[in-house]
Structure formats: structure tokens, C-alpha cells
């Protein structure tokens, strides 16, 4: 297999990174939390202008026709900047499923609005809670082996507190019907879950990388007894172990994205290993950052807490370490 990235993929990721660097700042995130907005003004529109929101949609409707391997680097950048928008749910799950399994009405009317970002779709596959259900126009929900598309007005939403205040969680009560049914297919649900887990794994890498970089910068500057704390061997070992965990997980995430994009029969195993290793890496990054920063890491005034909370939340989303380890064991017949 060859999952080296081409110039177009690298340039798209770099362009997205530059936009997020300007728009998705820690000060903007804090203001968003303070005002309980749930989103940063104009960020969704900027993502739309870049083509991020429609990158997985069919080209004949204005999408870019990109696969998981094409956008895995973009998902990593979204994690690096803890983007509060539901790009994973909207772009990596909702649009591909609706493009492949949606009826003629969905294909001709709804998809164009989703690709442009004019309307939003979030998803509730395999999860008790749904992200940004209050601001989405549509929800793709799972009922046993069925996928349903419902309008927000047809669902009862109940806000759920989360440790990660950059995202809004809701429990959703709704009634499945023949009108809302998209498809009855366990394969379709598995496809959605695999793409979700891989995108979440990529975002975990972005968070872990940011935490490691920020911690390295901190221990270079923080002095005790007249010297930087980073010169201590115990600190160096923690940082080295964290870096090793991240770099060990990264090719597995790329492999999972490649496997999905190429319809490989190894995709289930690749996705499980990718999410397991990336969750492990981001958990270790969070722990290392806390220990190396010391008491300041526990304060809400310090920006580190934003990445820690997203890291903990995302590590447990779309399959935590225990569930993915069990998936790997089942696949290997252990």
C-alpha cells in the first residue's frame, strides 16, 4: 500500500491550518464559551469557503469527491486547533452516507445545501449523545440496523453538561418512521462508524501533537533552581515517550483512512487499531502535559485546559481504548 500524500492533499491541509490559526484562536474559543454561543462567528462560513464542508460530497453537486485518505490531514488540523464545528459529523459521516444511500429528494435538494454549508447535519450513530443538535438542521440517527434522517424540529433535545465546553452535547428523543428511513443496512452503519472513528483518531493526533509542542515550549522556559525544568532527565523521558506514542499512532491512522478509501477487507482491523493507538497517545499527552506544567495546568485561565478537555472527550468518543481493544481481539479471534 502507498498512502503517501500528494501535493494537493498537503496544500489543502496547510491552507486549512492557516485559516484556523487566524480564526480558531484560544481567545475566540474562550469568548465562545463565555457567551455560550456554541460556535465561533464566521468560522463555519470560512470552512465552507475553503471547501472543507463539501469535500466528501459528489462532484456533480459541487462537492470535491474526496475520500477518507484525502481529508485525514485536515481532520488532524481540526483537532490541533480544537475546532468547535461539527465537521466530523457533517462532512465525514453525514454527507457520505446521504450521498450513497439517500433517496432522490435528498440527492436533488438537501445535499447541495449541505455541501455549501447553508444547512448543517449532525449524527447520532452509536452514541448516546449528539453534538450540536441544537444548531443542526438535520440529524442522521441510528435505530438498530436502520439509518434515519430527521429534522431538528421533529426531535426532543435535552442539553447535557460536558467537561469539554467547546462542544455542546444533547440527548435526543425521536420516533423512527418509514418517512424518515434512509436505508436498512448494518453495512451502511458500519461504514459511518469506521469513517467517524478514523476522523476522530486523526483529531486525537492533532490534539496530542499540540499538547506535546506546548509542553516542550513550557519546560524550556520554566526554571527551577536556576535552570529550565526541561533539562531534567525524568521530564525528557516523559516527553520522549509521548512523542513516540504519537508517531507510532500516526501511520496507523493513515493506514485506516487508506483502507476505507480503497474498500480494503482489512479496514475494520485498521480502524480499530488506529483509534486505540490514537486514544492512547492523546491520553498520554494529556497526562504528560499536566505533570510537566504542574499546578498551572489545573487552572481555567490557562489555555492548556481547553486542549486537555477536548483530548479526554475525544479519546472516549467513537470507540474508547477498551472497546477498540475488544474489537481487535474479536477480529483476531483471541
Short mmCIF file of C-alpha atoms in Angstrom, two decimals, residues 99-263:
data_model
loop_
_atom_site.label_atom_id
_atom_site.label_comp_id
_atom_site.label_asym_id
_atom_site.label_seq_id
_atom_site.Cartn_x
_atom_site.Cartn_y
_atom_site.Cartn_z
CA UNK A 99 -24.72 10.76 -0.89
CA UNK A 100 -24.56 6.97 -1.06
CA UNK A 101 -27.88 5.92 0.46
CA UNK A 102 -30.15 8.96 0.26
CA UNK A 103 -33.27 8.95 -1.92
CA UNK A 104 -33.85 11.17 -4.94
CA UNK A 105 -35.21 14.02 -2.84
CA UNK A 106 -32.12 14.04 -0.64
CA UNK A 107 -29.84 13.84 -3.65
CA UNK A 108 -31.54 16.63 -5.58
CA UNK A 109 -32.48 19.04 -2.79
CA UNK A 110 -30.69 18.57 0.52
CA UNK A 111 -27.16 17.63 -0.47
CA UNK A 112 -26.39 20.87 -2.28
CA UNK A 113 -27.36 22.86 0.81
CA UNK A 114 -25.19 20.64 3.00
CA UNK A 115 -22.20 20.86 0.67
CA UNK A 116 -22.33 24.65 0.64
CA UNK A 117 -22.73 24.83 4.41
CA UNK A 118 -26.09 26.56 4.06
CA UNK A 119 -27.54 23.78 6.20
CA UNK A 120 -25.95 21.51 8.81
CA UNK A 121 -26.31 17.83 9.56
CA UNK A 122 -25.09 16.10 12.70
CA UNK A 123 -25.11 12.39 13.51
CA UNK A 124 -26.04 10.06 16.33
CA UNK A 125 -24.54 6.78 15.18
CA UNK A 126 -23.62 4.51 18.07
CA UNK A 127 -23.60 7.40 20.56
CA UNK A 128 -25.85 8.25 23.46
CA UNK A 129 -25.34 11.95 22.83
CA UNK A 130 -25.37 14.06 19.68
CA UNK A 131 -23.10 17.04 19.09
CA UNK A 132 -24.58 20.44 18.22
CA UNK A 133 -28.07 19.04 17.73
CA UNK A 134 -29.49 22.45 18.61
CA UNK A 135 -27.77 24.20 15.70
CA UNK A 136 -28.08 21.44 13.08
CA UNK A 137 -30.91 21.47 10.57
CA UNK A 138 -30.96 17.67 10.23
CA UNK A 139 -29.87 14.66 12.26
CA UNK A 140 -28.79 11.28 10.91
CA UNK A 141 -29.84 8.81 13.59
CA UNK A 142 -29.48 5.08 14.11
CA UNK A 143 -32.30 2.73 15.08
CA UNK A 144 -31.00 -0.85 15.29
CA UNK A 145 -29.75 -1.55 11.74
CA UNK A 146 -31.61 1.41 10.24
CA UNK A 147 -30.43 4.89 9.33
CA UNK A 148 -32.94 7.72 9.60
CA UNK A 149 -32.84 11.38 8.61
CA UNK A 150 -34.92 13.65 10.81
CA UNK A 151 -35.40 17.38 11.01
CA UNK A 152 -34.38 19.08 14.22
CA UNK A 153 -37.94 20.24 14.86
CA UNK A 154 -39.08 16.61 14.99
CA UNK A 155 -36.71 15.73 17.84
CA UNK A 156 -36.78 16.50 21.55
CA UNK A 157 -33.36 17.80 22.60
CA UNK A 158 -32.02 17.79 26.15
CA UNK A 159 -28.75 19.60 26.84
CA UNK A 160 -26.08 17.52 28.58
CA UNK A 161 -23.20 19.06 30.51
CA UNK A 162 -19.76 18.06 29.28
CA UNK A 163 -16.23 18.52 30.54
CA UNK A 164 -15.44 19.95 27.10
CA UNK A 165 -17.21 23.30 26.98
CA UNK A 166 -16.13 23.96 23.38
CA UNK A 167 -18.79 21.49 22.21
CA UNK A 168 -22.50 21.20 23.05
CA UNK A 169 -23.92 17.74 23.70
CA UNK A 170 -27.56 16.70 23.59
CA UNK A 171 -29.55 13.59 24.24
CA UNK A 172 -32.18 13.17 21.53
CA UNK A 173 -35.64 11.65 21.70
CA UNK A 174 -37.23 10.88 18.33
CA UNK A 175 -39.59 8.47 16.61
CA UNK A 176 -38.42 6.42 13.62
CA UNK A 177 -40.84 6.19 10.70
CA UNK A 178 -40.97 4.98 7.13
CA UNK A 179 -40.77 8.61 6.02
CA UNK A 180 -37.52 9.25 7.89
CA UNK A 181 -35.89 5.94 6.88
CA UNK A 182 -32.81 6.31 4.69
CA UNK A 183 -31.71 2.69 4.50
CA UNK A 184 -31.92 -0.54 6.46
CA UNK A 185 -28.34 -1.77 6.34
CA UNK A 186 -25.83 -2.76 9.01
CA UNK A 187 -23.15 -2.25 6.35
CA UNK A 188 -24.11 1.42 5.98
CA UNK A 189 -23.90 1.92 9.74
CA UNK A 190 -20.51 0.21 9.86
CA UNK A 191 -19.25 2.47 7.06
CA UNK A 192 -20.33 5.54 9.00
CA UNK A 193 -18.77 4.31 12.23
CA UNK A 194 -15.47 3.46 10.54
CA UNK A 195 -15.19 6.90 8.97
CA UNK A 196 -16.14 8.53 12.28
CA UNK A 197 -13.56 6.56 14.27
CA UNK A 198 -10.82 7.32 11.75
CA UNK A 199 -11.62 11.04 11.64
CA UNK A 200 -11.72 11.12 15.46
CA UNK A 201 -8.38 9.29 15.56
CA UNK A 202 -6.87 11.93 13.28
CA UNK A 203 -8.21 14.70 15.51
CA UNK A 204 -6.71 12.94 18.53
CA UNK A 205 -3.34 13.09 16.78
CA UNK A 206 -3.75 16.83 16.25
CA UNK A 207 -4.59 17.43 19.90
CA UNK A 208 -1.75 15.21 21.12
CA UNK A 209 0.76 16.95 18.86
CA UNK A 210 -0.32 20.39 20.07
CA UNK A 211 -0.10 19.34 23.72
CA UNK A 212 3.38 17.91 23.23
CA UNK A 213 4.61 21.02 21.41
CA UNK A 214 3.15 23.34 24.04
CA UNK A 215 4.66 21.28 26.86
CA UNK A 216 8.11 21.24 25.26
CA UNK A 217 7.99 25.02 24.89
CA UNK A 218 6.92 25.40 28.52
CA UNK A 219 9.65 23.21 30.05
CA UNK A 220 12.27 25.09 28.04
CA UNK A 221 11.22 28.37 29.68
CA UNK A 222 10.07 27.33 33.17
CA UNK A 223 13.02 27.50 35.55
CA UNK A 224 13.59 25.92 38.94
CA UNK A 225 16.81 26.20 40.93
CA UNK A 226 18.28 28.37 38.20
CA UNK A 227 17.77 26.04 35.24
CA UNK A 228 14.92 25.03 32.90
CA UNK A 229 12.91 22.06 34.18
CA UNK A 230 13.26 20.51 30.74
CA UNK A 231 16.90 19.62 31.38
CA UNK A 232 15.84 17.04 33.95
CA UNK A 233 16.07 13.51 32.60
CA UNK A 234 12.72 12.45 34.06
CA UNK A 235 10.98 15.23 32.12
CA UNK A 236 12.84 14.38 28.92
CA UNK A 237 11.79 10.72 29.21
CA UNK A 238 8.12 11.63 29.60
CA UNK A 239 8.23 13.87 26.55
CA UNK A 240 10.11 11.27 24.51
CA UNK A 241 7.62 8.55 25.43
CA UNK A 242 4.75 10.83 24.45
CA UNK A 243 6.34 11.70 21.12
CA UNK A 244 6.93 8.02 20.42
CA UNK A 245 3.29 7.18 21.13
CA UNK A 246 2.10 9.89 18.74
CA UNK A 247 4.42 8.87 15.91
CA UNK A 248 3.55 5.20 16.39
CA UNK A 249 -0.17 6.01 16.10
CA UNK A 250 0.11 8.35 13.11
CA UNK A 251 0.86 5.75 10.36
CA UNK A 252 -1.90 3.53 11.74
CA UNK A 253 -4.40 6.37 11.34
CA UNK A 254 -3.21 6.96 7.79
CA UNK A 255 -3.46 3.25 7.10
CA UNK A 256 -7.05 3.17 8.37
CA UNK A 257 -8.00 6.09 6.13
CA UNK A 258 -6.32 4.39 3.17
CA UNK A 259 -8.09 1.09 3.90
CA UNK A 260 -11.53 2.74 3.98
CA UNK A 261 -10.83 4.72 0.81
CA UNK A 262 -9.75 1.58 -1.04
CA UNK A 263 -12.52 -0.70 0.31
#
